[in-house]
C-alpha cells in the first residue's frame, strides 16, 4: 500500500508540473507573438493618426519613407512628377536629404531642377523639396512644383524689359529731334522736317501707351459682365473704316463679304479693337495694290454655333517658326517693317486675350510669299450668353496657335475703296 501510494503521489505531482509547464509555455508564446519583431518594423510601418488624411489634401507632392528608404505613402502627384518608381524614391538628392534628416532630425529644404519625365527634350522641372521627421521612424518629403511660377516670373521680367525698351526708343528720338530743332532754328526747312519726325515718334509713343492700357484692361476685366449682342457687320465696317486711310495710301482694296446679320455676345469695344487690329495688321504687312478680305460665317460646334471672322491678305506671309510666336507680346515677324509702320508688337496679343476672354480663339494660316489668314472664332450670341461665366482663364504669356486651313473664298464681296 505504501508503494502504491508513493507511485500515485509521484504521478500526481508529475501531472501538476506538466500542466504548469504547458500553461507557462502557452503564455510565453502569446507574449512572443504580440512582441514586434525587427522584420515587422521594416515591413509593416503605420502612419501616425490623421497623417494620411492631411497628406491627401495637400497641394504639394508628398512621400513618406521608412527607415529602410521604402515608400510607405505617396500621393498621386508624386507619381505624376516621377518622384516615386517601383516603390522607391527615384531622386537621389531627395533620398540623401531624407537619410540625413533621419539621422539628425533636422528639417531640410532645397530647390532642384529635375528632367521632365517622358519629354525627351531636356526640359527642366523646377521643384522645392522639404524633408522633415515624422515620428521616430518615418520621414516626410514634400515637393512643390515651381515650374509655372518661374515661367510667369520670367514672362513678367521680359515684359518689363520690353516695355522699357519700347518706351525709351520714341522718348530718346523725341529728345534728339528737339535738340536738332533748336540747332536748326535758322533753317525753316530743317525745322519742318524734324518737326514731322517728332510727330511720328509722338504718335508711336501714344499708340504704345494706349495698347499697353488696352492689354492691361483685357487681362484684368471680365468682358462678359457688361456683355451685349454685337452685330458682326458693324464690327467689320468699323474695322475697315479704321484702316481706310492706310489702305488708300497703299492703294489696297478692302473687300467685305460672307454671311450677313450675324451676332456675337460680348464687349463691343474689345471685339472692335481685336478685329481692328487684325485688319490693320493685314494692311500694314501687305504690298501696295493688293487686296485684303474680311468675311464672316457661322460654323457648327458641339457646344453651340460659332461665328468665324477671317481676315485674309496677300502680304509677305509668316514662316513656320514665327507662326508659333506671333501672338506673344512685343514679338514682331519683321521688326524693320514694324518700325516703319509704327507697330508695337502688342496688337495680336490683345486679339488673343480678347478671344480667350470671350470663350473663343484666334488662329492663323500663312504661307511665305502668299499671304496670311487670321481667323477670329467666337461663340454666337445665344450660345455665348448661356456660358457667360465659363470662359477660360488667360495665360500670362500668349502661346502659338495651331494652323487652320485657308478661309474659303469670299462670297459676293462688297468692294470698299
CSV table of C-alpha atoms in Angstrom, one decimal:
chain,number,residue,atom,x,y,z
A,1,UNK,CA,0.0,0.0,0.0
A,2,UNK,CA,2.8,2.4,0.8
A,3,UNK,CA,4.5,1.7,-2.6
A,4,UNK,CA,1.3,2.2,-4.5
A,5,UNK,CA,0.5,5.4,-2.6
A,6,UNK,CA,4.0,6.7,-3.4
A,7,UNK,CA,3.6,5.9,-7.1
A,8,UNK,CA,0.2,7.7,-7.2
A,9,UNK,CA,1.6,10.7,-5.4
A,10,UNK,CA,4.5,10.9,-7.8
A,11,UNK,CA,2.2,10.6,-10.8
A,12,UNK,CA,0.0,13.4,-9.4
A,13,UNK,CA,3.0,15.7,-8.9
A,14,UNK,CA,4.3,15.0,-12.4
A,15,UNK,CA,0.9,15.8,-13.8
A,16,UNK,CA,0.7,19.1,-12.0
A,17,UNK,CA,4.2,20.1,-13.1
A,18,UNK,CA,3.4,19.2,-16.7
A,19,UNK,CA,0.2,21.4,-16.6
A,20,UNK,CA,2.2,24.3,-15.1
A,21,UNK,CA,4.9,24.0,-17.7
A,22,UNK,CA,2.3,23.8,-20.5
A,23,UNK,CA,0.5,26.9,-19.3
A,24,UNK,CA,3.7,28.9,-18.9
A,25,UNK,CA,4.8,27.8,-22.4
A,26,UNK,CA,1.4,28.9,-23.9
A,27,UNK,CA,1.6,32.3,-22.2
A,28,UNK,CA,5.1,32.8,-23.3
A,29,UNK,CA,4.1,32.0,-26.9
A,30,UNK,CA,1.3,34.6,-26.7
A,31,UNK,CA,3.6,37.3,-25.4
A,32,UNK,CA,6.2,36.4,-28.1
A,33,UNK,CA,3.6,36.7,-30.8
A,34,UNK,CA,2.5,40.1,-29.7
A,35,UNK,CA,6.0,41.5,-29.4
A,36,UNK,CA,7.1,43.5,-32.6
A,37,UNK,CA,10.0,41.8,-34.4
A,38,UNK,CA,12.7,43.5,-36.4
A,39,UNK,CA,11.1,42.3,-39.6
A,40,UNK,CA,7.7,43.7,-38.7
A,41,UNK,CA,9.3,47.1,-38.0
A,42,UNK,CA,10.5,47.2,-41.6
A,43,UNK,CA,7.6,45.6,-43.5
A,44,UNK,CA,4.6,46.8,-41.6
A,45,UNK,CA,5.0,50.5,-40.7
A,46,UNK,CA,2.0,52.5,-39.6
A,47,UNK,CA,1.4,56.2,-40.2
A,48,UNK,CA,0.5,58.4,-37.2
A,49,UNK,CA,-3.2,59.0,-36.8
A,50,UNK,CA,-4.5,61.7,-39.1
A,51,UNK,CA,-1.4,62.0,-41.3
A,52,UNK,CA,-2.9,60.0,-44.2
A,53,UNK,CA,-5.9,62.4,-44.3
A,54,UNK,CA,-3.7,65.5,-44.2
A,55,UNK,CA,-1.4,64.2,-47.0
A,56,UNK,CA,-4.4,63.5,-49.2
A,57,UNK,CA,-5.5,67.2,-49.2
A,58,UNK,CA,-2.1,68.8,-49.6
A,59,UNK,CA,-1.3,70.5,-52.9
A,60,UNK,CA,2.3,69.5,-52.7
A,61,UNK,CA,3.5,66.1,-53.7
A,62,UNK,CA,4.0,64.0,-50.6
A,63,UNK,CA,6.2,61.0,-49.9
A,64,UNK,CA,6.6,59.1,-46.6
A,65,UNK,CA,9.7,56.9,-46.2
A,66,UNK,CA,10.5,54.3,-43.5
A,67,UNK,CA,14.0,53.6,-42.1
A,68,UNK,CA,14.8,51.3,-45.0
A,69,UNK,CA,14.0,54.1,-47.5
A,70,UNK,CA,10.9,52.2,-48.7
A,71,UNK,CA,7.9,54.3,-49.7
A,72,UNK,CA,5.2,53.9,-47.1
A,73,UNK,CA,2.8,56.5,-48.6
A,74,UNK,CA,3.0,58.6,-51.8
A,75,UNK,CA,0.4,61.0,-53.3
A,76,UNK,CA,-0.7,60.7,-56.9
A,77,UNK,CA,1.1,64.0,-57.7
A,78,UNK,CA,4.4,62.4,-56.6
A,79,UNK,CA,3.9,59.6,-59.1
A,80,UNK,CA,2.9,62.1,-61.8
A,81,UNK,CA,6.1,64.0,-61.3
A,82,UNK,CA,8.1,60.8,-61.4
A,83,UNK,CA,9.4,61.1,-57.9
A,84,UNK,CA,8.4,57.5,-57.0
A,85,UNK,CA,9.1,54.5,-59.1
A,86,UNK,CA,9.0,50.8,-58.1
A,87,UNK,CA,8.2,51.7,-54.5
A,88,UNK,CA,11.4,53.7,-54.1
A,89,UNK,CA,12.2,57.4,-54.2
A,90,UNK,CA,13.9,57.9,-57.6
A,91,UNK,CA,15.5,61.3,-57.0
A,92,UNK,CA,19.0,60.8,-55.4
A,93,UNK,CA,19.4,64.3,-53.9
A,94,UNK,CA,16.0,64.0,-52.1
A,95,UNK,CA,16.8,60.5,-50.9
A,96,UNK,CA,20.1,61.7,-49.4
A,97,UNK,CA,18.2,64.6,-47.7
A,98,UNK,CA,15.8,62.0,-46.2
A,99,UNK,CA,18.7,59.9,-44.9
A,100,UNK,CA,20.4,63.0,-43.3
A,101,UNK,CA,17.1,64.1,-41.7
A,102,UNK,CA,16.5,60.6,-40.3
A,103,UNK,CA,20.0,60.6,-38.8
A,104,UNK,CA,19.9,64.0,-37.1
A,105,UNK,CA,16.2,65.0,-37.1
A,106,UNK,CA,16.9,68.3,-38.8
A,107,UNK,CA,14.4,69.8,-41.3
A,108,UNK,CA,16.0,70.5,-44.7
A,109,UNK,CA,14.8,72.4,-47.8
A,110,UNK,CA,16.4,72.7,-51.2
A,111,UNK,CA,15.4,73.8,-54.8
A,112,UNK,CA,16.2,71.4,-57.6
A,113,UNK,CA,15.9,71.3,-61.4
A,114,UNK,CA,14.8,67.8,-62.5
A,115,UNK,CA,14.5,66.4,-66.0
A,116,UNK,CA,10.9,66.4,-67.2
A,117,UNK,CA,9.6,62.9,-67.4
A,118,UNK,CA,8.9,61.5,-70.8
A,119,UNK,CA,9.5,64.6,-72.9
A,120,UNK,CA,13.0,63.7,-74.1
A,121,UNK,CA,13.7,67.4,-74.8
A,122,UNK,CA,15.8,68.1,-71.7
A,123,UNK,CA,13.2,70.5,-70.2
A,124,UNK,CA,13.8,71.2,-66.6
A,125,UNK,CA,11.2,70.8,-63.9
A,126,UNK,CA,11.8,73.3,-61.1
A,127,UNK,CA,10.8,72.0,-57.6
A,128,UNK,CA,11.2,72.9,-54.0
A,129,UNK,CA,11.8,69.9,-51.7
A,130,UNK,CA,11.3,69.9,-47.9
A,131,UNK,CA,12.2,67.0,-45.7
A,132,UNK,CA,11.1,66.6,-42.0
A,133,UNK,CA,11.0,63.8,-39.5
A,134,UNK,CA,7.6,62.1,-38.9
A,135,UNK,CA,7.7,60.5,-35.6
A,136,UNK,CA,10.7,58.4,-34.6
A,137,UNK,CA,10.8,56.0,-37.6
A,138,UNK,CA,9.4,57.8,-40.6
A,139,UNK,CA,10.5,60.8,-42.8
A,140,UNK,CA,8.1,63.1,-44.7
A,141,UNK,CA,9.1,64.6,-48.0
A,142,UNK,CA,7.0,67.5,-49.5
A,143,UNK,CA,7.8,68.6,-53.1
A,144,UNK,CA,6.3,71.8,-54.6
A,145,UNK,CA,6.3,72.3,-58.4
A,146,UNK,CA,7.8,75.8,-59.1
A,147,UNK,CA,7.9,75.5,-62.9
A,148,UNK,CA,4.9,77.6,-63.6
A,149,UNK,CA,5.8,80.2,-61.1
A,150,UNK,CA,9.2,80.6,-62.6
A,151,UNK,CA,7.8,80.8,-66.1
A,152,UNK,CA,5.4,83.6,-65.0
A,153,UNK,CA,8.2,85.5,-63.3
A,154,UNK,CA,10.3,85.2,-66.4
A,155,UNK,CA,7.4,86.5,-68.5
A,156,UNK,CA,7.0,89.4,-66.2
A,157,UNK,CA,10.7,90.3,-66.3
A,158,UNK,CA,10.7,90.1,-70.1
A,159,UNK,CA,7.5,92.2,-70.3
A,160,UNK,CA,9.1,94.9,-68.1
A,161,UNK,CA,12.3,94.8,-70.2
A,162,UNK,CA,10.4,95.0,-73.4
A,163,UNK,CA,8.2,97.9,-72.2
A,164,UNK,CA,11.3,99.8,-71.0
A,165,UNK,CA,13.0,99.3,-74.4
A,166,UNK,CA,9.9,100.3,-76.4
A,167,UNK,CA,9.3,103.4,-74.4
A,168,UNK,CA,12.9,104.5,-74.5
A,169,UNK,CA,13.1,104.4,-78.3
A,170,UNK,CA,10.5,107.1,-79.1
A,171,UNK,CA,11.4,109.1,-76.0
A,172,UNK,CA,15.0,109.2,-77.0
A,173,UNK,CA,14.1,110.1,-80.5
A,174,UNK,CA,12.0,113.0,-79.3
A,175,UNK,CA,14.8,114.2,-77.2
A,176,UNK,CA,17.3,114.1,-80.1
A,177,UNK,CA,14.9,115.7,-82.5
A,178,UNK,CA,14.1,118.5,-80.1
A,179,UNK,CA,17.8,119.3,-79.9
A,180,UNK,CA,18.0,119.2,-83.7
A,181,UNK,CA,15.2,121.7,-84.0
A,182,UNK,CA,16.9,124.1,-81.6
A,183,UNK,CA,20.2,123.8,-83.5
A,184,UNK,CA,18.4,124.4,-86.9
A,185,UNK,CA,16.3,127.3,-85.7
A,186,UNK,CA,17.6,129.4,-88.6
A,187,UNK,CA,16.7,126.7,-91.2
A,188,UNK,CA,12.9,126.6,-91.7
A,189,UNK,CA,13.1,123.5,-93.9
A,190,UNK,CA,15.1,121.5,-91.4
A,191,UNK,CA,12.8,122.6,-88.6
A,192,UNK,CA,9.8,121.4,-90.6
A,193,UNK,CA,11.5,118.1,-91.3
A,194,UNK,CA,12.5,117.5,-87.7
A,195,UNK,CA,9.0,118.6,-86.5
A,196,UNK,CA,7.4,116.0,-88.8
A,197,UNK,CA,9.7,113.3,-87.4
A,198,UNK,CA,8.7,114.4,-83.9
A,199,UNK,CA,5.1,114.0,-84.7
A,200,UNK,CA,5.7,110.4,-86.0
A,201,UNK,CA,7.6,109.5,-82.8
A,202,UNK,CA,4.9,111.1,-80.6
A,203,UNK,CA,2.2,109.2,-82.4
A,204,UNK,CA,4.2,105.9,-81.9
A,205,UNK,CA,4.6,106.7,-78.2
A,206,UNK,CA,0.9,107.4,-77.9
A,207,UNK,CA,0.0,104.2,-79.6
A,208,UNK,CA,2.3,102.2,-77.4
A,209,UNK,CA,0.9,103.7,-74.2
A,210,UNK,CA,-2.7,103.1,-75.5
A,211,UNK,CA,-2.0,99.5,-76.4
A,212,UNK,CA,-0.4,98.9,-73.0
A,213,UNK,CA,-3.6,100.2,-71.4
A,214,UNK,CA,-5.8,98.1,-73.7
A,215,UNK,CA,-3.7,95.0,-72.9
A,216,UNK,CA,-4.0,95.6,-69.2
A,217,UNK,CA,-7.7,96.1,-69.5
A,218,UNK,CA,-8.4,92.9,-71.4
A,219,UNK,CA,-6.3,90.9,-69.0
A,220,UNK,CA,-7.9,92.2,-65.8
A,221,UNK,CA,-11.5,92.9,-66.8
A,222,UNK,CA,-14.3,90.4,-67.3
A,223,UNK,CA,-15.8,91.5,-70.7
A,224,UNK,CA,-18.9,89.4,-70.1
A,225,UNK,CA,-20.0,91.4,-67.1
A,226,UNK,CA,-21.4,94.1,-69.4
A,227,UNK,CA,-21.9,91.9,-72.5
A,228,UNK,CA,-24.4,92.5,-75.2
A,229,UNK,CA,-25.3,91.1,-78.6
A,230,UNK,CA,-22.9,92.7,-81.1
A,231,UNK,CA,-23.6,92.7,-84.9
A,232,UNK,CA,-20.6,91.3,-86.8
A,233,UNK,CA,-21.4,93.5,-89.8
A,234,UNK,CA,-20.9,96.6,-87.6
A,235,UNK,CA,-17.6,95.3,-86.3
A,236,UNK,CA,-16.3,94.7,-89.8
A,237,UNK,CA,-17.5,98.1,-91.1
A,238,UNK,CA,-15.8,99.8,-88.1
A,239,UNK,CA,-12.5,97.9,-88.7
A,240,UNK,CA,-12.5,98.8,-92.4
A,241,UNK,CA,-13.2,102.5,-91.6
A,242,UNK,CA,-10.3,102.5,-89.1
A,243,UNK,CA,-7.8,101.4,-91.8
A,244,UNK,CA,-9.3,103.2,-94.7
A,245,UNK,CA,-6.7,105.9,-94.8
A,246,UNK,CA,-3.7,103.5,-94.6
A,247,UNK,CA,-5.2,101.3,-97.3
A,248,UNK,CA,-5.9,104.2,-99.6
A,249,UNK,CA,-2.3,105.4,-99.2
A,250,UNK,CA,-1.1,102.0,-100.5
A,251,UNK,CA,-3.9,101.5,-103.0
A,252,UNK,CA,-5.0,98.4,-101.2
A,253,UNK,CA,-8.6,97.2,-101.9
A,254,UNK,CA,-10.6,96.1,-98.9
A,255,UNK,CA,-13.5,93.6,-99.6
A,256,UNK,CA,-16.2,92.6,-97.0
A,257,UNK,CA,-18.4,89.6,-97.5
A,258,UNK,CA,-19.7,86.4,-96.1
A,259,UNK,CA,-22.9,85.7,-94.2
A,260,UNK,CA,-24.9,88.8,-93.1
A,261,UNK,CA,-26.7,89.6,-89.9
A,262,UNK,CA,-24.6,87.5,-87.5
A,263,UNK,CA,-24.3,88.3,-83.8
A,264,UNK,CA,-21.7,87.5,-81.1
A,265,UNK,CA,-22.1,88.0,-77.4
A,266,UNK,CA,-19.5,90.2,-75.7
A,267,UNK,CA,-17.9,93.6,-75.0
A,268,UNK,CA,-18.4,95.7,-78.1
A,269,UNK,CA,-15.3,97.9,-77.5
A,270,UNK,CA,-12.9,94.9,-77.0
A,271,UNK,CA,-14.3,93.0,-80.0
A,272,UNK,CA,-14.0,96.1,-82.2
A,273,UNK,CA,-10.4,96.6,-81.1
A,274,UNK,CA,-9.5,92.9,-81.7
A,275,UNK,CA,-10.9,92.8,-85.3
A,276,UNK,CA,-9.5,96.3,-86.0
A,277,UNK,CA,-6.0,95.0,-85.0
A,278,UNK,CA,-6.3,92.1,-87.4
A,279,UNK,CA,-7.4,94.3,-90.3
A,280,UNK,CA,-4.7,96.9,-89.5
A,281,UNK,CA,-2.0,94.2,-89.5
A,282,UNK,CA,-3.2,92.9,-92.8
A,283,UNK,CA,-3.0,96.4,-94.4
A,284,UNK,CA,0.4,97.2,-92.8
A,285,UNK,CA,2.0,93.9,-94.0
A,286,UNK,CA,0.5,93.9,-97.5
A,287,UNK,CA,2.3,95.3,-100.6
A,288,UNK,CA,0.7,98.2,-102.5
A,289,UNK,CA,-2.1,97.5,-104.9
A,290,UNK,CA,-3.1,94.2,-103.3
A,291,UNK,CA,-6.4,93.0,-101.6
A,292,UNK,CA,-7.5,92.5,-98.0
A,293,UNK,CA,-10.7,90.5,-97.4
A,294,UNK,CA,-12.9,90.2,-94.4
A,295,UNK,CA,-15.6,87.6,-94.3
A,296,UNK,CA,-17.9,86.1,-91.6
A,297,UNK,CA,-19.7,82.8,-91.4
A,298,UNK,CA,-21.5,80.6,-89.0
A,299,UNK,CA,-20.0,77.2,-88.2
A,300,UNK,CA,-21.4,74.3,-86.1
A,301,UNK,CA,-19.7,73.2,-82.9
A,302,UNK,CA,-20.5,70.7,-80.1
A,303,UNK,CA,-21.2,73.4,-77.6
A,304,UNK,CA,-23.2,75.6,-79.9
A,305,UNK,CA,-22.7,77.5,-83.2
A,306,UNK,CA,-19.7,79.8,-83.5
A,307,UNK,CA,-19.0,82.8,-85.7
A,308,UNK,CA,-15.8,82.9,-87.6
A,309,UNK,CA,-14.5,86.2,-88.9
A,310,UNK,CA,-11.5,85.8,-91.3
A,311,UNK,CA,-9.1,88.5,-92.4
A,312,UNK,CA,-7.1,87.5,-95.5
A,313,UNK,CA,-4.2,89.4,-97.0
A,314,UNK,CA,-1.8,89.0,-99.9
A,315,UNK,CA,1.2,90.1,-97.9
A,316,UNK,CA,4.7,88.7,-97.1
A,317,UNK,CA,3.3,85.7,-95.1
A,318,UNK,CA,4.7,84.2,-91.9
A,319,UNK,CA,7.3,81.4,-91.6
A,320,UNK,CA,6.6,78.2,-89.6
A,321,UNK,CA,8.8,79.2,-86.7
A,322,UNK,CA,7.2,82.7,-86.5
A,323,UNK,CA,3.7,81.3,-86.5
A,324,UNK,CA,4.3,79.8,-83.1
A,325,UNK,CA,5.1,83.2,-81.6
A,326,UNK,CA,3.1,85.8,-83.4
A,327,UNK,CA,0.7,86.1,-80.5
A,328,UNK,CA,3.4,86.9,-78.0
A,329,UNK,CA,3.7,90.4,-76.6
A,330,UNK,CA,6.2,92.6,-78.5
A,331,UNK,CA,7.1,89.8,-80.9
A,332,UNK,CA,7.4,91.1,-84.5
A,333,UNK,CA,7.9,89.0,-87.6
A,334,UNK,CA,9.6,91.8,-89.4
A,335,UNK,CA,11.0,94.4,-86.8
A,336,UNK,CA,12.1,96.8,-89.6
A,337,UNK,CA,8.6,96.9,-91.1
A,338,UNK,CA,7.1,97.3,-87.7
A,339,UNK,CA,9.2,100.4,-87.0
A,340,UNK,CA,8.3,101.8,-90.4
A,341,UNK,CA,4.6,101.3,-89.8
A,342,UNK,CA,4.7,102.3,-86.1
A,343,UNK,CA,3.7,98.8,-84.9
A,344,UNK,CA,4.2,98.0,-81.2
A,345,UNK,CA,4.0,94.2,-81.3
A,346,UNK,CA,1.0,94.2,-78.9
A,347,UNK,CA,-1.8,94.0,-81.4
A,348,UNK,CA,-2.0,90.2,-81.8
A,349,UNK,CA,-1.5,89.7,-78.1
A,350,UNK,CA,-4.6,91.8,-77.4
A,351,UNK,CA,-6.5,89.8,-80.0
A,352,UNK,CA,-5.6,86.6,-78.4
A,353,UNK,CA,-6.7,87.8,-74.9
A,354,UNK,CA,-10.0,89.2,-76.2
A,355,UNK,CA,-10.8,86.0,-78.0
A,356,UNK,CA,-10.0,83.8,-74.9
A,357,UNK,CA,-12.0,86.1,-72.5
A,358,UNK,CA,-15.0,85.7,-74.8
A,359,UNK,CA,-14.8,81.9,-74.9
A,360,UNK,CA,-13.2,81.8,-78.4
A,361,UNK,CA,-9.8,81.6,-80.1
A,362,UNK,CA,-7.8,83.2,-82.8
A,363,UNK,CA,-5.8,81.0,-85.3
A,364,UNK,CA,-3.5,81.7,-88.2
A,365,UNK,CA,-2.8,80.2,-91.6
A,366,UNK,CA,0.0,81.6,-93.6
A,367,UNK,CA,2.5,80.8,-96.4
A,368,UNK,CA,5.5,82.8,-97.1
A,369,UNK,CA,5.1,85.0,-100.1
A,370,UNK,CA,1.4,84.1,-100.5
A,371,UNK,CA,-0.2,85.9,-97.6
A,372,UNK,CA,-2.0,85.1,-94.3
A,373,UNK,CA,-5.4,84.4,-92.9
A,374,UNK,CA,-6.2,85.2,-89.3
A,375,UNK,CA,-9.5,83.8,-88.1
A,376,UNK,CA,-11.3,85.1,-85.0
A,377,UNK,CA,-13.7,82.4,-83.8
A,378,UNK,CA,-16.3,83.4,-81.2
A,379,UNK,CA,-19.4,81.8,-79.8
A,380,UNK,CA,-22.7,83.0,-81.4
A,381,UNK,CA,-24.8,85.3,-79.3
A,382,UNK,CA,-27.3,82.7,-78.0
A,383,UNK,CA,-24.7,80.1,-77.1
A,384,UNK,CA,-22.3,82.5,-75.6
A,385,UNK,CA,-24.9,84.1,-73.3
A,386,UNK,CA,-25.6,80.7,-71.8
A,387,UNK,CA,-21.9,80.3,-71.0
A,388,UNK,CA,-21.2,83.8,-69.9
A,389,UNK,CA,-19.3,82.8,-66.8
A,390,UNK,CA,-17.5,79.8,-68.2
A,391,UNK,CA,-14.8,81.5,-70.2
A,392,UNK,CA,-11.2,80.1,-69.7
A,393,UNK,CA,-8.6,81.8,-67.6
A,394,UNK,CA,-5.9,83.7,-69.6
A,395,UNK,CA,-2.3,82.7,-69.8
A,396,UNK,CA,0.4,85.1,-68.6
A,397,UNK,CA,2.1,84.7,-71.9
A,398,UNK,CA,0.4,84.1,-75.2
A,399,UNK,CA,1.4,80.9,-77.0
A,400,UNK,CA,1.3,79.9,-80.7
A,401,UNK,CA,-2.0,78.7,-82.1
A,402,UNK,CA,-2.4,75.7,-84.3
A,403,UNK,CA,-2.7,76.2,-88.0
A,404,UNK,CA,-6.0,76.2,-89.8
A,405,UNK,CA,-6.9,75.7,-93.4
A,406,UNK,CA,-7.2,78.9,-95.6
A,407,UNK,CA,-10.6,80.5,-95.3
A,408,UNK,CA,-12.9,79.8,-98.1
A,409,UNK,CA,-13.2,82.4,-100.9
A,410,UNK,CA,-15.2,85.5,-100.1
A,411,UNK,CA,-18.7,85.2,-101.4
A,412,UNK,CA,-20.2,88.2,-103.2
A,413,UNK,CA,-17.7,90.7,-101.8
A,414,UNK,CA,-18.6,94.3,-101.3
A,415,UNK,CA,-15.6,96.3,-102.6
A,416,UNK,CA,-14.8,99.3,-100.5
A,417,UNK,CA,-12.4,101.9,-101.8
